[in-house]
Coordinates of C-alpha atoms and ligand atoms in Angstrom, one line a residue:
M274 CA 12.8 14.2 16.8
A275 CA 11.1 14.6 13.6
N276 CA 9.0 16.8 11.7
V277 CA 7.0 14.9 9.3
L278 CA 4.4 15.9 6.5
V279 CA 1.7 13.8 5.0
I280 CA 0.2 14.3 1.9
G281 CA -3.7 13.2 1.5
A282 CA -6.2 13.0 4.0
G283 CA -8.3 10.3 2.8
G284 CA -8.8 6.7 4.5
V285 CA -5.1 5.7 4.9
G286 CA -4.1 9.6 5.4
R287 CA -6.7 9.2 8.5
V288 CA -4.3 5.6 10.0
V289 CA -1.5 7.6 9.4
V290 CA -1.7 10.7 11.5
H291 CA -3.3 8.6 14.3
K292 CA -0.1 6.8 14.3
L293 CA 2.0 9.3 14.1
A294 CA 0.1 10.9 17.0
Q295 CA 0.6 7.8 18.8
N296 CA 4.1 8.0 18.5
K297 CA 5.0 11.9 19.4
D298 CA 8.0 10.9 20.8
T299 CA 9.3 10.1 17.2
F300 CA 7.5 12.6 15.8
D301 CA 7.4 15.9 17.1
K302 CA 5.5 18.2 14.2
I303 CA 3.1 16.8 12.3
T304 CA 1.5 18.3 9.0
L305 CA -1.5 16.9 7.1
A306 CA -2.2 18.9 3.7
S307 CA -4.7 17.3 0.8
R308 CA -6.4 19.1 -1.7
R309 CA -9.8 19.7 0.5
L310 CA -8.6 21.7 3.9
E311 CA -12.4 19.9 5.0
S312 CA -10.4 16.5 5.1
C313 CA -7.7 17.4 7.1
K314 CA -9.3 19.5 9.3
E315 CA -11.6 16.7 10.4
Y316 CA -8.6 14.6 10.9
Q317 CA -6.7 17.8 13.2
D318 CA -10.4 17.7 15.5
E319 CA -10.0 13.9 16.0
I320 CA -6.3 13.7 16.9
K321 CA -6.6 16.6 19.2
Q322 CA -9.9 15.3 21.3
K323 CA -8.1 11.3 21.0
Y324 CA -4.4 12.2 21.9
N325 CA -4.4 15.9 22.8
V326 CA -2.1 16.3 19.9
D327 CA -1.9 19.5 17.5
I328 CA -0.8 18.9 14.1
D329 CA -1.0 21.9 11.5
I330 CA -2.8 21.1 8.3
A331 CA -2.4 22.7 4.5
K332 CA -4.3 22.9 1.2
V333 CA -2.4 21.6 -1.3
D334 CA -2.8 20.0 -5.2
A335 CA -0.3 17.1 -5.3
N336 CA -0.6 17.3 -9.4
N337 CA 1.7 21.0 -9.2
V338 CA 5.4 20.5 -8.0
D339 CA 5.3 24.5 -7.6
E340 CA 2.5 24.3 -5.4
L341 CA 4.2 21.2 -3.1
V342 CA 7.5 22.7 -3.4
D343 CA 6.1 25.9 -1.7
L344 CA 4.6 23.9 0.6
I345 CA 7.7 21.7 1.6
N346 CA 9.9 25.2 2.0
K347 CA 7.6 26.3 4.5
V348 CA 6.8 23.4 6.4
K349 CA 10.6 21.9 5.6
P350 CA 10.0 18.5 6.9
D351 CA 12.5 15.7 7.3
V352 CA 10.3 13.4 5.6
V353 CA 7.4 14.0 3.2
L354 CA 4.8 11.2 3.3
N355 CA 3.0 10.5 0.0
I356 CA -0.4 9.1 1.1
A357 CA -2.4 10.9 -1.7
L358 CA -3.1 8.7 -5.0
P359 CA -0.7 6.8 -7.0
Y360 CA -1.1 9.8 -9.7
Q361 CA 0.8 12.2 -7.8
D362 CA 3.9 9.9 -7.1
L363 CA 5.9 11.7 -9.4
T364 CA 5.4 15.3 -9.0
I365 CA 5.9 14.7 -5.3
M366 CA 9.1 12.8 -6.3
E367 CA 10.0 15.7 -8.0
A368 CA 9.1 18.6 -5.1
C369 CA 11.1 16.5 -3.0
L370 CA 14.2 16.6 -4.6
R371 CA 14.0 20.4 -5.6
T372 CA 13.7 20.9 -1.9
N373 CA 16.0 18.4 -0.8
T374 CA 14.0 16.3 1.2
N375 CA 13.0 12.8 2.1
Y376 CA 10.3 10.7 0.2
L377 CA 8.2 7.4 1.0
D378 CA 5.0 6.8 -0.8
T379 CA 2.4 3.8 -0.6
A380 CA 1.7 2.8 -4.2
N381 CA 3.8 2.6 -7.0
Y382 CA 3.6 5.6 -10.5
E383 CA 0.4 5.1 -12.1
H384 CA -0.7 7.2 -15.1
P385 CA -4.2 8.5 -14.6
D386 CA -5.0 7.5 -18.9
T387 CA -3.3 3.6 -18.9
A388 CA -4.7 1.3 -16.3
K389 CA -0.9 0.4 -15.7
F390 CA 1.5 0.6 -12.9
E391 CA 5.5 0.2 -13.0
Y392 CA 8.7 1.6 -11.2
K393 CA 10.4 2.5 -13.8
E394 CA 10.0 6.2 -13.6
Q395 CA 10.4 5.8 -9.7
W396 CA 13.5 4.2 -9.8
A397 CA 14.6 6.5 -12.5
Y398 CA 15.2 9.1 -9.6
D399 CA 17.4 6.6 -8.1
K400 CA 21.0 8.6 -8.8
K401 CA 19.0 12.1 -8.8
Y402 CA 18.3 11.1 -5.1
K403 CA 21.9 9.8 -4.7
D404 CA 23.5 12.8 -5.9
A405 CA 21.3 15.0 -3.6
G406 CA 22.0 12.8 -0.5
I407 CA 18.0 12.1 -0.2
M408 CA 16.2 9.1 0.2
A409 CA 13.0 7.6 -1.2
L410 CA 11.1 4.5 0.7
L411 CA 8.5 3.0 -2.4
G412 CA 5.8 1.2 -1.3
S413 CA 5.7 1.1 2.5
G414 CA 2.0 0.0 3.0
F415 CA 1.0 -3.8 3.6
D416 CA 1.4 -4.8 0.3
P417 CA 3.2 -3.7 -1.2
G418 CA 5.3 -3.1 2.1
V419 CA 5.2 -5.6 4.8
T420 CA 5.0 -8.6 2.3
N421 CA 8.4 -7.1 1.3
V422 CA 9.4 -7.2 4.6
F423 CA 8.0 -10.9 5.3
C424 CA 10.2 -11.9 2.1
A425 CA 13.2 -10.2 3.1
Y426 CA 13.0 -11.4 6.7
L427 CA 12.2 -15.3 5.4
Q428 CA 15.4 -14.7 3.4
K429 CA 17.4 -13.6 6.3
H430 CA 16.7 -16.2 8.7
Y431 CA 14.9 -19.1 7.7
F432 CA 16.4 -19.9 3.6
D433 CA 19.6 -20.1 2.1
E434 CA 17.6 -19.8 -1.2
I435 CA 14.0 -18.9 -1.9
H436 CA 12.6 -20.7 -4.8
Y437 CA 8.8 -20.2 -4.5
I438 CA 6.8 -17.2 -3.3
D439 CA 2.9 -16.9 -3.4
I440 CA 1.4 -13.6 -1.2
L441 CA -1.9 -14.4 -0.4
D442 CA -4.5 -11.1 0.7
C443 CA -7.7 -11.9 2.0
N444 CA -10.4 -9.4 3.4
A445 CA -13.1 -11.5 4.7
G446 CA -14.7 -8.0 6.4
D447 CA -18.3 -7.4 5.5
H448 CA -19.9 -4.0 5.5
G449 CA -23.1 -4.8 4.4
Y450 CA -23.1 -3.0 1.2
P451 CA -24.2 -5.2 -2.0
F452 CA -21.0 -3.9 -3.2
A453 CA -18.3 -1.2 -2.4
T454 CA -14.3 -1.2 -2.4
N455 CA -12.3 -1.2 0.9
F456 CA -9.9 1.7 -0.4
N457 CA -10.0 4.2 -3.6
P458 CA -12.9 2.6 -5.9
E459 CA -11.1 3.9 -8.6
I460 CA -7.2 2.6 -8.2
N461 CA -9.1 -0.7 -6.8
L462 CA -11.7 -1.5 -9.9
R463 CA -8.6 -0.2 -12.1
E464 CA -6.0 -3.0 -10.4
V465 CA -8.6 -5.9 -10.0
S466 CA -10.2 -6.1 -14.0
S467 CA -6.9 -5.3 -15.6
N468 CA -4.8 -9.2 -16.6
G469 CA -3.1 -11.1 -13.9
R470 CA 0.6 -11.7 -14.3
Y471 CA 3.4 -14.0 -12.4
W472 CA 7.1 -14.4 -12.7
E473 CA 8.5 -18.1 -13.2
N474 CA 11.8 -19.0 -14.8
G475 CA 12.6 -15.4 -15.6
K476 CA 9.3 -14.6 -17.3
W477 CA 6.7 -12.9 -17.0
I478 CA 3.4 -14.7 -18.0
E479 CA 0.0 -13.1 -18.7
T480 CA -3.2 -14.4 -17.5
K481 CA -6.8 -13.0 -18.3
P482 CA -8.7 -11.3 -15.3
M483 CA -9.4 -14.1 -12.5
E484 CA -8.2 -16.5 -14.8
I485 CA -6.2 -18.5 -12.2
K486 CA -8.0 -19.3 -9.2
M487 CA -7.2 -21.2 -5.7
V488 CA -8.7 -21.9 -2.1
W489 CA -6.7 -21.4 0.5
D490 CA -7.1 -21.7 4.1
Y491 CA -6.4 -18.2 5.5
P492 CA -5.8 -18.7 9.8
Q493 CA -8.5 -17.6 11.9
I494 CA -10.6 -17.1 9.0
G495 CA -11.1 -20.3 7.0
P496 CA -11.0 -20.8 3.5
R497 CA -11.3 -18.4 0.5
D498 CA -11.4 -18.3 -2.8
S499 CA -8.0 -17.0 -4.1
Y500 CA -7.3 -15.3 -7.5
L501 CA -4.3 -14.7 -9.6
L502 CA -3.7 -10.7 -9.8
Y503 CA -0.4 -8.6 -10.7
H504 CA 0.7 -6.8 -7.8
E505 CA 3.1 -4.1 -7.9
E506 CA 5.6 -6.0 -5.2
L507 CA 6.1 -8.4 -7.4
E508 CA 8.5 -6.1 -10.1
S509 CA 10.8 -5.5 -7.2
L510 CA 10.9 -8.6 -5.6
V511 CA 11.9 -10.4 -8.6
K512 CA 14.9 -8.3 -8.4
H513 CA 16.0 -8.6 -4.8
I514 CA 15.5 -12.3 -3.9
K515 CA 18.0 -14.3 -5.3
G516 CA 17.5 -17.7 -6.4
L517 CA 13.7 -17.1 -7.2
K518 CA 11.9 -19.3 -9.4
R519 CA 8.5 -18.5 -9.3
I520 CA 6.6 -15.6 -7.5
R521 CA 2.6 -15.1 -7.8
F522 CA 0.0 -13.0 -5.6
F523 CA -3.4 -13.8 -5.1
M524 CA -6.3 -12.4 -3.3
T525 CA -10.0 -12.8 -2.2
F526 CA -13.0 -12.0 -3.8
S527 CA -16.6 -13.4 -3.1
Q528 CA -18.8 -14.3 -6.2
S529 CA -20.9 -11.2 -5.5
Y530 CA -18.1 -8.5 -5.7
L531 CA -17.3 -10.4 -8.9
T532 CA -20.5 -10.5 -10.5
H533 CA -21.2 -6.9 -9.6
M534 CA -17.6 -6.0 -11.4
K535 CA -18.7 -7.8 -14.3
C536 CA -21.5 -6.3 -14.9
L537 CA -20.3 -2.9 -14.2
E538 CA -17.2 -3.8 -16.9
N539 CA -19.9 -4.9 -19.5
V540 CA -22.0 -1.9 -19.4
G541 CA -18.6 0.1 -19.8
M542 CA -18.8 2.0 -16.0
L543 CA -14.9 0.4 -15.4
G544 CA -13.7 2.9 -18.9
I545 CA -11.0 5.0 -18.0
E546 CA -11.7 7.3 -21.1
P547 CA -13.9 10.5 -21.2
V548 CA -17.3 9.9 -22.9
E549 CA -19.7 12.2 -24.1
H550 CA -22.6 12.4 -21.7
E551 CA -25.4 15.3 -22.0
G552 CA -22.8 17.8 -23.5
C553 CA -20.4 17.3 -21.1
K554 CA -17.5 14.7 -20.8
I555 CA -17.3 12.3 -17.9
V556 CA -14.6 9.5 -16.8
P557 CA -17.2 6.3 -16.0
I558 CA -14.9 4.7 -13.3
Q559 CA -14.7 8.0 -11.9
F560 CA -18.3 8.8 -12.2
L561 CA -18.6 5.0 -10.8
K562 CA -16.9 6.3 -7.6
T563 CA -19.3 9.2 -7.0
L564 CA -21.9 6.7 -6.8
L565 CA -19.9 4.1 -4.5
P566 CA -19.9 4.5 -0.4
D567 CA -16.7 6.7 -0.1
P568 CA -14.3 3.6 1.6
K569 CA -13.6 6.1 4.3
T570 CA -17.0 5.8 5.5
L571 CA -16.8 2.1 5.6
G572 CA -15.3 1.6 9.1
P573 CA -17.9 1.7 11.7
R574 CA -19.9 -1.4 9.6
T575 CA -17.7 -3.3 8.9
K576 CA -16.9 -6.5 10.3
G577 CA -14.5 -9.6 9.8
K578 CA -11.1 -9.7 9.8
T579 CA -7.9 -9.5 7.2
N580 CA -5.3 -12.0 6.5
I581 CA -2.3 -11.0 4.6
G582 CA 0.8 -13.0 4.5
V583 CA 3.9 -14.6 2.4
V584 CA 4.5 -18.6 1.7
A585 CA 7.4 -19.4 0.5
K586 CA 9.3 -22.8 -0.2
G587 CA 12.9 -23.3 -0.5
I588 CA 16.2 -24.5 0.7
K589 CA 18.1 -24.6 4.2
D590 CA 20.8 -26.3 5.0
G591 CA 20.7 -28.5 2.0
K592 CA 16.9 -29.5 2.7
E593 CA 13.6 -28.2 1.3
V594 CA 11.5 -26.2 3.9
S595 CA 8.1 -23.7 3.6
Y596 CA 7.0 -21.3 5.7
Y597 CA 4.0 -19.0 5.8
I598 CA 4.3 -15.5 7.6
Y599 CA 1.1 -13.7 8.0
N600 CA -0.8 -11.0 9.7
V601 CA -4.3 -11.1 10.9
C602 CA -6.1 -7.9 11.4
D603 CA -9.7 -7.4 12.8
H604 CA -11.8 -4.3 11.0
Q605 CA -13.5 -3.6 14.5
E606 CA -10.3 -3.3 16.4
A607 CA -8.7 -1.3 14.1
Y608 CA -11.8 1.4 13.9
K609 CA -11.8 1.4 17.2
E610 CA -8.2 2.4 17.7
T611 CA -8.0 4.8 14.4
N612 CA -11.9 5.2 13.2
S613 CA -10.7 3.2 10.2
Q614 CA -11.5 -0.6 8.6
A615 CA -8.5 -2.9 8.4
V616 CA -7.7 -2.2 5.0
S617 CA -6.7 1.5 5.6
Y618 CA -5.2 0.6 9.3
T619 CA -2.8 -2.7 7.5
T620 CA -1.6 0.3 4.9
G621 CA -1.2 3.3 7.4
V622 CA 0.9 1.5 10.5
P623 CA 3.6 0.4 7.7
A624 CA 3.4 4.0 6.7
M625 CA 4.2 5.8 9.9
I626 CA 7.0 2.6 10.6
G627 CA 8.9 3.6 7.4
A628 CA 8.9 6.9 8.2
K629 CA 10.2 6.3 12.0
M630 CA 12.9 3.7 10.2
M631 CA 13.8 6.5 8.7
V632 CA 13.9 9.5 10.6
E633 CA 15.6 7.1 13.4
K634 CA 18.4 6.2 10.7
K635 CA 17.7 2.4 11.4
W636 CA 16.7 2.7 7.3
F637 CA 18.9 5.6 5.7
K638 CA 20.7 5.5 2.5
P639 CA 20.4 8.4 -0.4
G640 CA 18.9 6.9 -3.0
V641 CA 15.5 4.9 -4.4
W642 CA 14.6 1.9 -2.6
N643 CA 11.9 -0.8 -2.4
M644 CA 11.3 -2.4 1.8
E645 CA 13.0 -5.6 0.7
E646 CA 16.4 -3.9 0.5
F647 CA 17.0 -3.2 4.0
D648 CA 17.4 -4.9 7.2
P649 CA 14.1 -6.4 7.8
D650 CA 14.5 -7.1 11.7
P651 CA 14.1 -3.6 13.2
F652 CA 10.9 -3.2 11.0
M653 CA 9.4 -6.8 11.9
E654 CA 9.6 -5.5 15.9
E655 CA 7.9 -2.6 15.3
L656 CA 5.0 -4.3 13.4
N657 CA 4.5 -6.4 17.0
K658 CA 4.3 -2.9 18.6
Q659 CA 2.4 -0.9 16.7
G660 CA -0.7 -2.8 16.0
L661 CA 0.5 -5.4 13.5
P662 CA 1.7 -8.7 15.2
W663 CA 3.0 -11.3 12.6
H664 CA 2.9 -15.2 13.4
I665 CA 4.9 -17.7 11.7
Q666 CA 4.5 -21.4 10.8
K667 CA 6.6 -24.3 9.2
M668 CA 4.2 -26.1 6.7
Ligands
NAP872 N1 0.7 -0.4 -0.2 C1 -0.8 -1.1 0.1 O1 -0.8 -2.0 1.0 C2 -1.9 0.0 0.0 C3 -3.3 -0.3 0.4 C4 -4.3 0.8 0.3 C5 -4.1 1.5 -0.4 N2 -3.0 1.9 -0.8 C6 -2.7 3.5 -1.6 O2 -2.8 4.2 -0.5 C7 -3.1 5.7 -0.8 C8 -4.1 6.1 -0.2 O3 -5.1 5.7 -0.2 P1 -7.0 5.7 0.3 O4 -7.4 4.4 0.6 O5 -6.8 6.6 1.4 O6 -7.2 6.7 -0.7 P2 -8.4 7.7 -0.7 O7 -9.3 8.0 0.6 O8 -8.9 8.2 -2.0 O9 -7.3 9.1 -0.2 C9 -6.4 9.9 -1.2 C10 -6.6 11.4 -0.5 O10 -5.8 12.1 -1.4 C11 -6.0 13.5 -1.7 N3 -5.7 13.5 -3.0 C12 -6.1 13.0 -3.9 N4 -5.7 13.7 -5.2 C13 -4.9 15.2 -4.8 C14 -4.5 15.8 -5.2 N5 -4.4 16.0 -6.5 N6 -3.6 16.7 -4.3 C15 -4.1 16.8 -3.2 N7 -4.5 15.7 -2.2 C16 -5.1 14.4 -3.3 C17 -7.8 13.3 -1.2 O11 -7.9 14.1 -0.4 P3 -8.9 15.2 -0.7 O12 -10.3 14.4 0.2 O13 -8.3 16.3 0.4 O14 -9.3 15.7 -2.1 C18 -7.9 11.5 -1.2 O15 -8.7 12.0 0.6 C19 -3.2 4.8 -2.9 O16 -1.7 5.7 -3.2 C20 -3.6 3.6 -2.4 O17 -3.1 3.3 -3.8 C21 -1.5 1.2 -0.2

């Protein structure tokens, strides 16, 4: 039986507490903490009503290490799930280190003033975590997260060597708004408007935003325009999948989404530097976040499906082989179960499964780890049980 502290009561945090409550045989004590207590209170009531499970709530500023340390000392969790924003990864990791507590997140550290994310600063905690005998599991969402586990699973069961990987992320959900993002708008727009990047023959190749496009026929959805982006799991997978020659990441966008984004970018609304406005300073992208629909409210309106998967090509028993492994998630089904659309659902479920792997000691070793460094089998089994069944096909 485990005691778990979740930090961040946003769209993904809601799914995480639903799934923890559904797995109360494993997680007998759940605390949800966030910057605003109202956000936690709403989910606390929802969980009590739906599952008759009591969760504790707390207010915390996750940018403040001392506040986090006090909270962790009070709750004494077996693991802290960081479901706040990537800006808080380092403060929460530091607080976990100071309190000898295990850590999990779903997105890698991003500095608020630079639209750039990388594992360097989190990996730098590896020795300190090892010395303390505690574990950090990085990127336990869908992508990163399940996509890393898919790669490890293909590597273990279907290939002697994987040479090419394409990660393919399609969200064919329709929320009826002219423009909205399915998760935190600031994080989402920073990611999408940055240069693309992929890895080939040992080198990173940079592309302009949306420069490389292909059409992929997504099972249960159909053909969709898919654009090459840089995505954080590429950084760890190039280290851990041996024999790799190329890895890329593609995400679908509609023409309407891209036109809105281009227009916002052209007028400066995606800027991350503060600008002077009538005597006060505002950060354009943060102001835009205030104007856009809150992703938490998209659940009841979003119809359609997501399909996220991995296509790998390589060698098995001397022959060239290729496999496609993917999950399809329905926005309305996700909403019925957790009051959240599929983008939050596909992130929150793997966060809970990652925590389950850690507290059940199926995945446990001191240090800082990425998902593909563990045996994929128990995680893949849980995906099928916890609402994210996967399919595999030979290409
Ligand atoms: N790996 C994946 O597949 C994947 C996919 C999507 C998202 N993600 C990641 O999942 C995380 C959550 O995303 P989301 O869509 O749920 O975002 P969100 O709806 O904006 O929720 C984040 C929550 O964090 C809380 N928060 C922000 N700053 C805080 C602080 N200083 N102290 C305490 N709480 C703070 C906010 O709580 P209040 O309401 O209390 O202010 C907010 O509700 C992000 O890191 C995102 O990058 C990963």
